[in-house]
């Protein structure tokens, strides 16, 4: 999934450059957990709107990639693994907004489930509305109900995956390479959706760390 739409990380932080080298995998996972918990704890301490806005601005400008790279190897049903998957969805919307809006709308048209309602994107979906959804999810992660934010992110991934499958079928006769890429994308989005749904339940049970 990361290779599909994750922008290369810019290692501008000296501390991170030292960590990133040949760090022991156990130490890396420990750092991933510590940074994820520290970020949420700092932002959630009183939910200072200025702090939340600053974090969102960093996310928009890709500065959060520096920390998120640490989360990329964490297991799915952990706090850093969960934040990594939210980060990937945000990167998808940020970097491929037009395509994502097209796939999302195709999925919303195809699905007979509550997923589009849970995601909360008006129809027809536009790139601007998906960017708003992504920002709303991030704001929920850092200052709102974390589990609800994860539910919405999972629903978004589910709908977009369904759209990718539908469009892949349409592409198959004329653009088989693109059809394969979208089928692969759908599978990865489905995996992310399932991981986020499980994490939401674990957060509610106070077992996500």
PDB file of N, CA, C and O in Angstrom, residues 8-82:
ATOM      1  N   UNK A   8       7.880   9.714  -0.616  1.00  0.00           N
ATOM      2  CA  UNK A   8       9.132   9.426   0.089  1.00  0.00           C
ATOM      3  C   UNK A   8       9.330  10.347   1.276  1.00  0.00           C
ATOM      4  O   UNK A   8       9.056  11.537   1.210  1.00  0.00           O
ATOM      5  N   UNK A   9       9.828   9.765   2.353  1.00  0.00           N
ATOM      6  CA  UNK A   9      10.048  10.542   3.568  1.00  0.00           C
ATOM      7  C   UNK A   9      11.262  11.439   3.406  1.00  0.00           C
ATOM      8  O   UNK A   9      12.282  11.041   2.857  1.00  0.00           O
ATOM      9  N   UNK A  10      11.163  12.655   3.932  1.00  0.00           N
ATOM     10  CA  UNK A  10      12.300  13.566   3.943  1.00  0.00           C
ATOM     11  C   UNK A  10      12.868  13.576   5.356  1.00  0.00           C
ATOM     12  O   UNK A  10      12.226  14.042   6.289  1.00  0.00           O
ATOM     13  N   UNK A  11      14.073  13.023   5.531  1.00  0.00           N
ATOM     14  CA  UNK A  11      14.655  12.885   6.853  1.00  0.00           C
ATOM     15  C   UNK A  11      15.388  14.156   7.246  1.00  0.00           C
ATOM     16  O   UNK A  11      16.603  14.256   7.175  1.00  0.00           O
ATOM     17  N   UNK A  12      14.635  15.145   7.692  1.00  0.00           N
ATOM     18  CA  UNK A  12      15.243  16.411   8.068  1.00  0.00           C
ATOM     19  C   UNK A  12      15.563  16.464   9.555  1.00  0.00           C
ATOM     20  O   UNK A  12      16.163  17.418  10.023  1.00  0.00           O
ATOM     21  N   UNK A  13      15.162  15.463  10.289  1.00  0.00           N
ATOM     22  CA  UNK A  13      15.373  15.451  11.729  1.00  0.00           C
ATOM     23  C   UNK A  13      16.602  14.618  12.052  1.00  0.00           C
ATOM     24  O   UNK A  13      16.669  13.434  11.747  1.00  0.00           O
ATOM     25  N   UNK A  14      17.628  15.223  12.686  1.00  0.00           N
ATOM     26  CA  UNK A  14      18.872  14.512  12.971  1.00  0.00           C
ATOM     27  C   UNK A  14      18.649  13.306  13.858  1.00  0.00           C
ATOM     28  O   UNK A  14      19.263  12.250  13.653  1.00  0.00           O
ATOM     29  N   UNK A  15      17.755  13.454  14.833  1.00  0.00           N
ATOM     30  CA  UNK A  15      17.494  12.325  15.718  1.00  0.00           C
ATOM     31  C   UNK A  15      16.945  11.151  14.930  1.00  0.00           C
ATOM     32  O   UNK A  15      17.372  10.016  15.099  1.00  0.00           O
ATOM     33  N   UNK A  16      16.013  11.433  14.027  1.00  0.00           N
ATOM     34  CA  UNK A  16      15.418  10.342  13.278  1.00  0.00           C
ATOM     35  C   UNK A  16      16.445   9.699  12.365  1.00  0.00           C
ATOM     36  O   UNK A  16      16.437   8.484  12.169  1.00  0.00           O
ATOM     37  N   UNK A  17      17.330  10.479  11.787  1.00  0.00           N
ATOM     38  CA  UNK A  17      18.359   9.909  10.918  1.00  0.00           C
ATOM     39  C   UNK A  17      19.228   8.923  11.685  1.00  0.00           C
ATOM     40  O   UNK A  17      19.624   7.882  11.163  1.00  0.00           O
ATOM     41  N   UNK A  18      19.509   9.233  12.936  1.00  0.00           N
ATOM     42  CA  UNK A  18      20.320   8.313  13.733  1.00  0.00           C
ATOM     43  C   UNK A  18      19.540   7.037  14.033  1.00  0.00           C
ATOM     44  O   UNK A  18      20.082   5.938  13.986  1.00  0.00           O
ATOM     45  N   UNK A  19      18.274   7.174  14.294  1.00  0.00           N
ATOM     46  CA  UNK A  19      17.447   6.017  14.624  1.00  0.00           C
ATOM     47  C   UNK A  19      17.229   5.129  13.405  1.00  0.00           C
ATOM     48  O   UNK A  19      17.222   3.913  13.495  1.00  0.00           O
ATOM     49  N   UNK A  20      17.059   5.749  12.237  1.00  0.00           N
ATOM     50  CA  UNK A  20      16.612   5.036  11.051  1.00  0.00           C
ATOM     51  C   UNK A  20      17.658   4.086  10.504  1.00  0.00           C
ATOM     52  O   UNK A  20      17.312   3.122   9.828  1.00  0.00           O
ATOM     53  N   UNK A  21      18.930   4.303  10.768  1.00  0.00           N
ATOM     54  CA  UNK A  21      20.002   3.519  10.176  1.00  0.00           C
ATOM     55  C   UNK A  21      19.851   2.025  10.289  1.00  0.00           C
ATOM     56  O   UNK A  21      19.052   1.395   9.607  1.00  0.00           O
ATOM     57  N   UNK A  22      20.645   1.386  11.149  1.00  0.00           N
ATOM     58  CA  UNK A  22      20.587  -0.055  11.336  1.00  0.00           C
ATOM     59  C   UNK A  22      20.012  -0.385  12.698  1.00  0.00           C
ATOM     60  O   UNK A  22      20.482  -1.272  13.403  1.00  0.00           O
ATOM     61  N   UNK A  23      18.954   0.319  13.081  1.00  0.00           N
ATOM     62  CA  UNK A  23      18.382   0.161  14.396  1.00  0.00           C
ATOM     63  C   UNK A  23      17.832  -1.248  14.569  1.00  0.00           C
ATOM     64  O   UNK A  23      17.309  -1.853  13.631  1.00  0.00           O
ATOM     65  N   UNK A  24      17.995  -1.768  15.782  1.00  0.00           N
ATOM     66  CA  UNK A  24      17.453  -3.072  16.130  1.00  0.00           C
ATOM     67  C   UNK A  24      15.939  -3.047  15.947  1.00  0.00           C
ATOM     68  O   UNK A  24      15.266  -2.100  16.387  1.00  0.00           O
ATOM     69  N   UNK A  25      15.347  -4.065  15.297  1.00  0.00           N
ATOM     70  CA  UNK A  25      13.894  -4.064  15.075  1.00  0.00           C
ATOM     71  C   UNK A  25      13.089  -3.933  16.364  1.00  0.00           C
ATOM     72  O   UNK A  25      12.032  -3.296  16.374  1.00  0.00           O
ATOM     73  N   UNK A  26      13.583  -4.516  17.446  1.00  0.00           N
ATOM     74  CA  UNK A  26      12.869  -4.419  18.721  1.00  0.00           C
ATOM     75  C   UNK A  26      12.859  -2.970  19.207  1.00  0.00           C
ATOM     76  O   UNK A  26      11.840  -2.450  19.678  1.00  0.00           O
ATOM     77  N   UNK A  27      14.005  -2.302  19.077  1.00  0.00           N
ATOM     78  CA  UNK A  27      14.103  -0.903  19.484  1.00  0.00           C
ATOM     79  C   UNK A  27      13.207  -0.045  18.593  1.00  0.00           C
ATOM     80  O   UNK A  27      12.532   0.879  19.070  1.00  0.00           O
ATOM     81  N   UNK A  28      13.197  -0.351  17.317  1.00  0.00           N
ATOM     82  CA  UNK A  28      12.362   0.416  16.384  1.00  0.00           C
ATOM     83  C   UNK A  28      10.892   0.325  16.768  1.00  0.00           C
ATOM     84  O   UNK A  28      10.179   1.333  16.789  1.00  0.00           O
ATOM     85  N   UNK A  29      10.425  -0.886  17.089  1.00  0.00           N
ATOM     86  CA  UNK A  29       9.027  -1.055  17.473  1.00  0.00           C
ATOM     87  C   UNK A  29       8.729  -0.354  18.791  1.00  0.00           C
ATOM     88  O   UNK A  29       7.633   0.191  18.980  1.00  0.00           O
ATOM     89  N   UNK A  30       9.701  -0.366  19.706  1.00  0.00           N
ATOM     90  CA  UNK A  30       9.509   0.345  20.970  1.00  0.00           C
ATOM     91  C   UNK A  30       9.378   1.837  20.720  1.00  0.00           C
ATOM     92  O   UNK A  30       8.506   2.505  21.295  1.00  0.00           O
ATOM     93  N   UNK A  31      10.235   2.370  19.847  1.00  0.00           N
ATOM     94  CA  UNK A  31      10.160   3.787  19.503  1.00  0.00           C
ATOM     95  C   UNK A  31       8.839   4.116  18.812  1.00  0.00           C
ATOM     96  O   UNK A  31       8.253   5.177  19.041  1.00  0.00           O
ATOM     97  N   UNK A  32       8.377   3.208  17.964  1.00  0.00           N
ATOM     98  CA  UNK A  32       7.096   3.419  17.288  1.00  0.00           C
ATOM     99  C   UNK A  32       5.971   3.558  18.303  1.00  0.00           C
ATOM    100  O   UNK A  32       5.133   4.456  18.213  1.00  0.00           O
ATOM    101  N   UNK A  33       5.956   2.661  19.282  1.00  0.00           N
ATOM    102  CA  UNK A  33       4.918   2.715  20.312  1.00  0.00           C
ATOM    103  C   UNK A  33       5.033   3.982  21.141  1.00  0.00           C
ATOM    104  O   UNK A  33       4.032   4.646  21.432  1.00  0.00           O
ATOM    105  N   UNK A  34       6.253   4.336  21.518  1.00  0.00           N
ATOM    106  CA  UNK A  34       6.451   5.516  22.358  1.00  0.00           C
ATOM    107  C   UNK A  34       6.048   6.795  21.637  1.00  0.00           C
ATOM    108  O   UNK A  34       5.416   7.681  22.217  1.00  0.00           O
ATOM    109  N   UNK A  35       6.411   6.914  20.343  1.00  0.00           N
ATOM    110  CA  UNK A  35       6.062   8.133  19.610  1.00  0.00           C
ATOM    111  C   UNK A  35       4.562   8.230  19.387  1.00  0.00           C
ATOM    112  O   UNK A  35       3.978   9.311  19.473  1.00  0.00           O
ATOM    113  N   UNK A  36       3.913   7.104  19.087  1.00  0.00           N
ATOM    114  CA  UNK A  36       2.466   7.119  18.878  1.00  0.00           C
ATOM    115  C   UNK A  36       1.743   7.534  20.152  1.00  0.00           C
ATOM    116  O   UNK A  36       0.846   8.387  20.131  1.00  0.00           O
ATOM    117  N   UNK A  37       2.128   6.941  21.270  1.00  0.00           N
ATOM    118  CA  UNK A  37       1.494   7.275  22.545  1.00  0.00           C
ATOM    119  C   UNK A  37       1.791   8.712  22.952  1.00  0.00           C
ATOM    120  O   UNK A  37       0.909   9.423  23.455  1.00  0.00           O
ATOM    121  N   UNK A  38       3.032   9.151  22.725  1.00  0.00           N
ATOM    122  CA  UNK A  38       3.408  10.515  23.101  1.00  0.00           C
ATOM    123  C   UNK A  38       2.639  11.536  22.276  1.00  0.00           C
ATOM    124  O   UNK A  38       2.168  12.552  22.798  1.00  0.00           O
ATOM    125  N   UNK A  39       2.480  11.256  20.978  1.00  0.00           N
ATOM    126  CA  UNK A  39       1.769  12.189  20.110  1.00  0.00           C
ATOM    127  C   UNK A  39       0.312  12.311  20.539  1.00  0.00           C
ATOM    128  O   UNK A  39      -0.205  13.418  20.711  1.00  0.00           O
ATOM    129  N   UNK A  40      -0.346  11.184  20.731  1.00  0.00           N
ATOM    130  CA  UNK A  40      -1.743  11.238  21.140  1.00  0.00           C
ATOM    131  C   UNK A  40      -1.897  11.862  22.520  1.00  0.00           C
ATOM    132  O   UNK A  40      -2.802  12.659  22.746  1.00  0.00           O
ATOM    133  N   UNK A  41      -1.006  11.512  23.449  1.00  0.00           N
ATOM    134  CA  UNK A  41      -1.098  12.050  24.809  1.00  0.00           C
ATOM    135  C   UNK A  41      -0.919  13.554  24.806  1.00  0.00           C
ATOM    136  O   UNK A  41      -1.658  14.293  25.469  1.00  0.00           O
ATOM    137  N   UNK A  42       0.054  14.030  24.049  1.00  0.00           N
ATOM    138  CA  UNK A  42       0.324  15.465  24.025  1.00  0.00           C
ATOM    139  C   UNK A  42      -0.849  16.227  23.430  1.00  0.00           C
ATOM    140  O   UNK A  42      -1.283  17.257  23.947  1.00  0.00           O
ATOM    141  N   UNK A  43      -1.366  15.705  22.319  1.00  0.00           N
ATOM    142  CA  UNK A  43      -2.443  16.415  21.649  1.00  0.00           C
ATOM    143  C   UNK A  43      -3.733  16.332  22.451  1.00  0.00           C
ATOM    144  O   UNK A  43      -4.501  17.284  22.530  1.00  0.00           O
ATOM    145  N   UNK A  44      -3.959  15.191  23.098  1.00  0.00           N
ATOM    146  CA  UNK A  44      -5.219  14.985  23.804  1.00  0.00           C
ATOM    147  C   UNK A  44      -5.239  15.622  25.189  1.00  0.00           C
ATOM    148  O   UNK A  44      -6.273  15.677  25.822  1.00  0.00           O
ATOM    149  N   UNK A  45      -4.116  16.093  25.662  1.00  0.00           N
ATOM    150  CA  UNK A  45      -4.078  16.721  26.986  1.00  0.00           C
ATOM    151  C   UNK A  45      -4.838  18.039  26.936  1.00  0.00           C
ATOM    152  O   UNK A  45      -4.290  19.091  26.640  1.00  0.00           O
ATOM    153  N   UNK A  46      -6.135  17.956  27.189  1.00  0.00           N
ATOM    154  CA  UNK A  46      -6.963  19.152  27.146  1.00  0.00           C
ATOM    155  C   UNK A  46      -7.452  19.487  25.754  1.00  0.00           C
ATOM    156  O   UNK A  46      -8.237  20.411  25.579  1.00  0.00           O
ATOM    157  N   UNK A  47      -6.992  18.726  24.742  1.00  0.00           N
ATOM    158  CA  UNK A  47      -7.418  18.953  23.352  1.00  0.00           C
ATOM    159  C   UNK A  47      -7.322  20.434  22.977  1.00  0.00           C
ATOM    160  O   UNK A  47      -8.271  21.041  22.477  1.00  0.00           O
ATOM    161  N   UNK A  48      -6.167  21.026  23.217  1.00  0.00           N
ATOM    162  CA  UNK A  48      -5.934  22.427  22.874  1.00  0.00           C
ATOM    163  C   UNK A  48      -6.127  22.608  21.368  1.00  0.00           C
ATOM    164  O   UNK A  48      -5.408  22.000  20.569  1.00  0.00           O
ATOM    165  N   UNK A  49      -7.073  23.425  20.932  1.00  0.00           N
ATOM    166  CA  UNK A  49      -7.329  23.579  19.498  1.00  0.00           C
ATOM    167  C   UNK A  49      -6.093  24.011  18.722  1.00  0.00           C
ATOM    168  O   UNK A  49      -5.901  23.592  17.571  1.00  0.00           O
ATOM    169  N   UNK A  50      -5.257  24.854  19.314  1.00  0.00           N
ATOM    170  CA  UNK A  50      -4.054  25.313  18.614  1.00  0.00           C
ATOM    171  C   UNK A  50      -3.084  24.158  18.377  1.00  0.00           C
ATOM    172  O   UNK A  50      -2.456  24.068  17.318  1.00  0.00           O
ATOM    173  N   UNK A  51      -2.970  23.272  19.367  1.00  0.00           N
ATOM    174  CA  UNK A  51      -2.084  22.115  19.207  1.00  0.00           C
ATOM    175  C   UNK A  51      -2.618  21.184  18.128  1.00  0.00           C
ATOM    176  O   UNK A  51      -1.881  20.697  17.272  1.00  0.00           O
ATOM    177  N   UNK A  52      -3.926  20.941  18.158  1.00  0.00           N
ATOM    178  CA  UNK A  52      -4.540  20.084  17.144  1.00  0.00           C
ATOM    179  C   UNK A  52      -4.341  20.673  15.757  1.00  0.00           C
ATOM    180  O   UNK A  52      -3.960  19.976  14.812  1.00  0.00           O
ATOM    181  N   UNK A  53      -4.574  21.965  15.605  1.00  0.00           N
ATOM    182  CA  UNK A  53      -4.381  22.606  14.307  1.00  0.00           C
ATOM    183  C   UNK A  53      -2.943  22.496  13.843  1.00  0.00           C
ATOM    184  O   UNK A  53      -2.673  22.318  12.650  1.00  0.00           O
ATOM    185  N   UNK A  54      -2.005  22.609  14.777  1.00  0.00           N
ATOM    186  CA  UNK A  54      -0.592  22.508  14.412  1.00  0.00           C
ATOM    187  C   UNK A  54      -0.267  21.099  13.903  1.00  0.00           C
ATOM    188  O   UNK A  54       0.456  20.939  12.904  1.00  0.00           O
ATOM    189  N   UNK A  55      -0.803  20.077  14.576  1.00  0.00           N
ATOM    190  CA  UNK A  55      -0.578  18.706  14.138  1.00  0.00           C
ATOM    191  C   UNK A  55      -1.181  18.476  12.755  1.00  0.00           C
ATOM    192  O   UNK A  55      -0.570  17.855  11.881  1.00  0.00           O
ATOM    193  N   UNK A  56      -2.373  18.993  12.533  1.00  0.00           N
ATOM    194  CA  UNK A  56      -3.014  18.839  11.226  1.00  0.00           C
ATOM    195  C   UNK A  56      -2.218  19.552  10.135  1.00  0.00           C
ATOM    196  O   UNK A  56      -2.104  19.059   9.016  1.00  0.00           O
ATOM    197  N   UNK A  57      -1.677  20.724  10.468  1.00  0.00           N
ATOM    198  CA  UNK A  57      -0.864  21.447   9.495  1.00  0.00           C
ATOM    199  C   UNK A  57       0.399  20.650   9.149  1.00  0.00           C
ATOM    200  O   UNK A  57       0.784  20.558   7.983  1.00  0.00           O
ATOM    201  N   UNK A  58       1.003  20.053  10.160  1.00  0.00           N
ATOM    202  CA  UNK A  58       2.184  19.214   9.926  1.00  0.00           C
ATOM    203  C   UNK A  58       1.822  18.042   9.020  1.00  0.00           C
ATOM    204  O   UNK A  58       2.565  17.697   8.099  1.00  0.00           O
ATOM    205  N   UNK A  59       0.657  17.417   9.286  1.00  0.00           N
ATOM    206  CA  UNK A  59       0.229  16.293   8.456  1.00  0.00           C
ATOM    207  C   UNK A  59       0.029  16.727   7.012  1.00  0.00           C
ATOM    208  O   UNK A  59       0.420  16.016   6.083  1.00  0.00           O
ATOM    209  N   UNK A  60      -0.577  17.903   6.811  1.00  0.00           N
ATOM    210  CA  UNK A  60      -0.798  18.386   5.449  1.00  0.00           C
ATOM    211  C   UNK A  60       0.511  18.636   4.724  1.00  0.00           C
ATOM    212  O   UNK A  60       0.620  18.432   3.519  1.00  0.00           O
ATOM    213  N   UNK A  61       1.512  19.078   5.465  1.00  0.00           N
ATOM    214  CA  UNK A  61       2.794  19.423   4.849  1.00  0.00           C
ATOM    215  C   UNK A  61       3.759  18.253   4.819  1.00  0.00           C
ATOM    216  O   UNK A  61       4.918  18.400   4.468  1.00  0.00           O
ATOM    217  N   UNK A  62       3.285  17.059   5.210  1.00  0.00           N
ATOM    218  CA  UNK A  62       4.066  15.828   5.162  1.00  0.00           C
ATOM    219  C   UNK A  62       5.162  15.744   6.203  1.00  0.00           C
ATOM    220  O   UNK A  62       5.959  14.798   6.190  1.00  0.00           O
ATOM    221  N   UNK A  63       5.249  16.705   7.123  1.00  0.00           N
ATOM    222  CA  UNK A  63       6.259  16.596   8.165  1.00  0.00           C
ATOM    223  C   UNK A  63       6.050  15.391   9.051  1.00  0.00           C
ATOM    224  O   UNK A  63       6.995  14.867   9.633  1.00  0.00           O
ATOM    225  N   UNK A  64       4.805  14.941   9.164  1.00  0.00           N
ATOM    226  CA  UNK A  64       4.518  13.796  10.011  1.00  0.00           C
ATOM    227  C   UNK A  64       5.101  12.509   9.433  1.00  0.00           C
ATOM    228  O   UNK A  64       5.201  11.497  10.122  1.00  0.00           O
ATOM    229  N   UNK A  65       5.513  12.529   8.165  1.00  0.00           N
ATOM    230  CA  UNK A  65       6.164  11.359   7.573  1.00  0.00           C
ATOM    231  C   UNK A  65       7.374  10.925   8.383  1.00  0.00           C
ATOM    232  O   UNK A  65       7.693   9.738   8.446  1.00  0.00           O
ATOM    233  N   UNK A  66       8.071  11.878   8.964  1.00  0.00           N
ATOM    234  CA  UNK A  66       9.286  11.576   9.717  1.00  0.00           C
ATOM    235  C   UNK A  66       8.981  10.617  10.858  1.00  0.00           C
ATOM    236  O   UNK A  66       9.707   9.654  11.091  1.00  0.00           O
ATOM    237  N   UNK A  67       7.904  10.876  11.562  1.00  0.00           N
ATOM    238  CA  UNK A  67       7.506  10.007  12.663  1.00  0.00           C
ATOM    239  C   UNK A  67       6.754   8.784  12.144  1.00  0.00           C
ATOM    240  O   UNK A  67       6.968   7.667  12.609  1.00  0.00           O
ATOM    241  N   UNK A  68       5.890   8.981  11.155  1.00  0.00           N
ATOM    242  CA  UNK A  68       5.065   7.882  10.651  1.00  0.00           C
ATOM    243  C   UNK A  68       5.914   6.752  10.091  1.00  0.00           C
ATOM    244  O   UNK A  68       5.505   5.585  10.149  1.00  0.00           O
ATOM    245  N   UNK A  69       7.079   7.062   9.558  1.00  0.00           N
ATOM    246  CA  UNK A  69       7.949   6.013   9.031  1.00  0.00           C
ATOM    247  C   UNK A  69       8.307   5.006  10.117  1.00  0.00           C
ATOM    248  O   UNK A  69       8.450   3.811   9.843  1.00  0.00           O
ATOM    249  N   UNK A  70       8.421   5.467  11.344  1.00  0.00           N
ATOM    250  CA  UNK A  70       8.684   4.546  12.453  1.00  0.00           C
ATOM    251  C   UNK A  70       7.524   3.583  12.658  1.00  0.00           C
ATOM    252  O   UNK A  70       7.710   2.451  13.096  1.00  0.00           O
ATOM    253  N   UNK A  71       6.310   4.049  12.358  1.00  0.00           N
ATOM    254  CA  UNK A  71       5.116   3.233  12.606  1.00  0.00           C
ATOM    255  C   UNK A  71       4.892   2.170  11.548  1.00  0.00           C
ATOM    256  O   UNK A  71       4.090   1.264  11.742  1.00  0.00           O
ATOM    257  N   UNK A  72       5.596   2.269  10.416  1.00  0.00           N
ATOM    258  CA  UNK A  72       5.273   1.440   9.255  1.00  0.00           C
ATOM    259  C   UNK A  72       5.502  -0.049   9.489  1.00  0.00           C
ATOM    260  O   UNK A  72       4.892  -0.878   8.807  1.00  0.00           O
ATOM    261  N   UNK A  73       6.382  -0.408  10.415  1.00  0.00           N
ATOM    262  CA  UNK A  73       6.663  -1.822  10.667  1.00  0.00           C
ATOM    263  C   UNK A  73       5.875  -2.380  11.847  1.00  0.00           C
ATOM    264  O   UNK A  73       6.036  -3.559  12.195  1.00  0.00           O
ATOM    265  N   UNK A  74       5.062  -1.553  12.482  1.00  0.00           N
ATOM    266  CA  UNK A  74       4.301  -2.011  13.648  1.00  0.00           C
ATOM    267  C   UNK A  74       3.174  -2.942  13.218  1.00  0.00           C
ATOM    268  O   UNK A  74       2.642  -2.838  12.113  1.00  0.00           O
ATOM    269  N   UNK A  75       2.816  -3.863  14.082  1.00  0.00           N
ATOM    270  CA  UNK A  75       1.719  -4.781  13.808  1.00  0.00           C
ATOM    271  C   UNK A  75       0.408  -4.007  13.644  1.00  0.00           C
ATOM    272  O   UNK A  75       0.228  -2.949  14.242  1.00  0.00           O
ATOM    273  N   UNK A  76      -0.527  -4.551  12.838  1.00  0.00           N
ATOM    274  CA  UNK A  76      -1.753  -3.807  12.540  1.00  0.00           C
ATOM    275  C   UNK A  76      -2.544  -3.400  13.772  1.00  0.00           C
ATOM    276  O   UNK A  76      -3.019  -2.275  13.855  1.00  0.00           O
ATOM    277  N   UNK A  77      -2.701  -4.296  14.726  1.00  0.00           N
ATOM    278  CA  UNK A  77      -3.594  -4.019  15.855  1.00  0.00           C
ATOM    279  C   UNK A  77      -2.821  -3.471  17.048  1.00  0.00           C
ATOM    280  O   UNK A  77      -2.918  -3.966  18.169  1.00  0.00           O
ATOM    281  N   UNK A  78      -2.039  -2.437  16.763  1.00  0.00           N
ATOM    282  CA  UNK A  78      -1.328  -1.671  17.775  1.00  0.00           C
ATOM    283  C   UNK A  78      -1.597  -0.206  17.499  1.00  0.00           C
ATOM    284  O   UNK A  78      -2.038   0.159  16.399  1.00  0.00           O
ATOM    285  N   UNK A  79      -1.316   0.652  18.476  1.00  0.00           N
ATOM    286  CA  UNK A  79      -1.548   2.075  18.251  1.00  0.00           C
ATOM    287  C   UNK A  79      -0.689   2.619  17.119  1.00  0.00           C
ATOM    288  O   UNK A  79      -1.222   3.293  16.217  1.00  0.00           O
ATOM    289  N   UNK A  80       0.631   2.353  17.084  1.00  0.00           N
ATOM    290  CA  UNK A  80       1.424   2.871  15.952  1.00  0.00           C
ATOM    291  C   UNK A  80       0.997   2.261  14.626  1.00  0.00           C
ATOM    292  O   UNK A  80       0.965   2.956  13.602  1.00  0.00           O
ATOM    293  N   UNK A  81       0.654   0.964  14.607  1.00  0.00           N
ATOM    294  CA  UNK A  81       0.190   0.351  13.364  1.00  0.00           C
ATOM    295  C   UNK A  81      -1.111   0.955  12.884  1.00  0.00           C
ATOM    296  O   UNK A  81      -1.336   1.123  11.673  1.00  0.00           O
ATOM    297  N   UNK A  82      -1.977   1.310  13.817  1.00  0.00           N
ATOM    298  CA  UNK A  82      -3.242   1.950  13.468  1.00  0.00           C
ATOM    299  C   UNK A  82      -3.016   3.347  12.910  1.00  0.00           C
ATOM    300  O   UNK A  82      -3.593   3.725  11.878  1.00  0.00           O
TER     301      UNK A  82
END
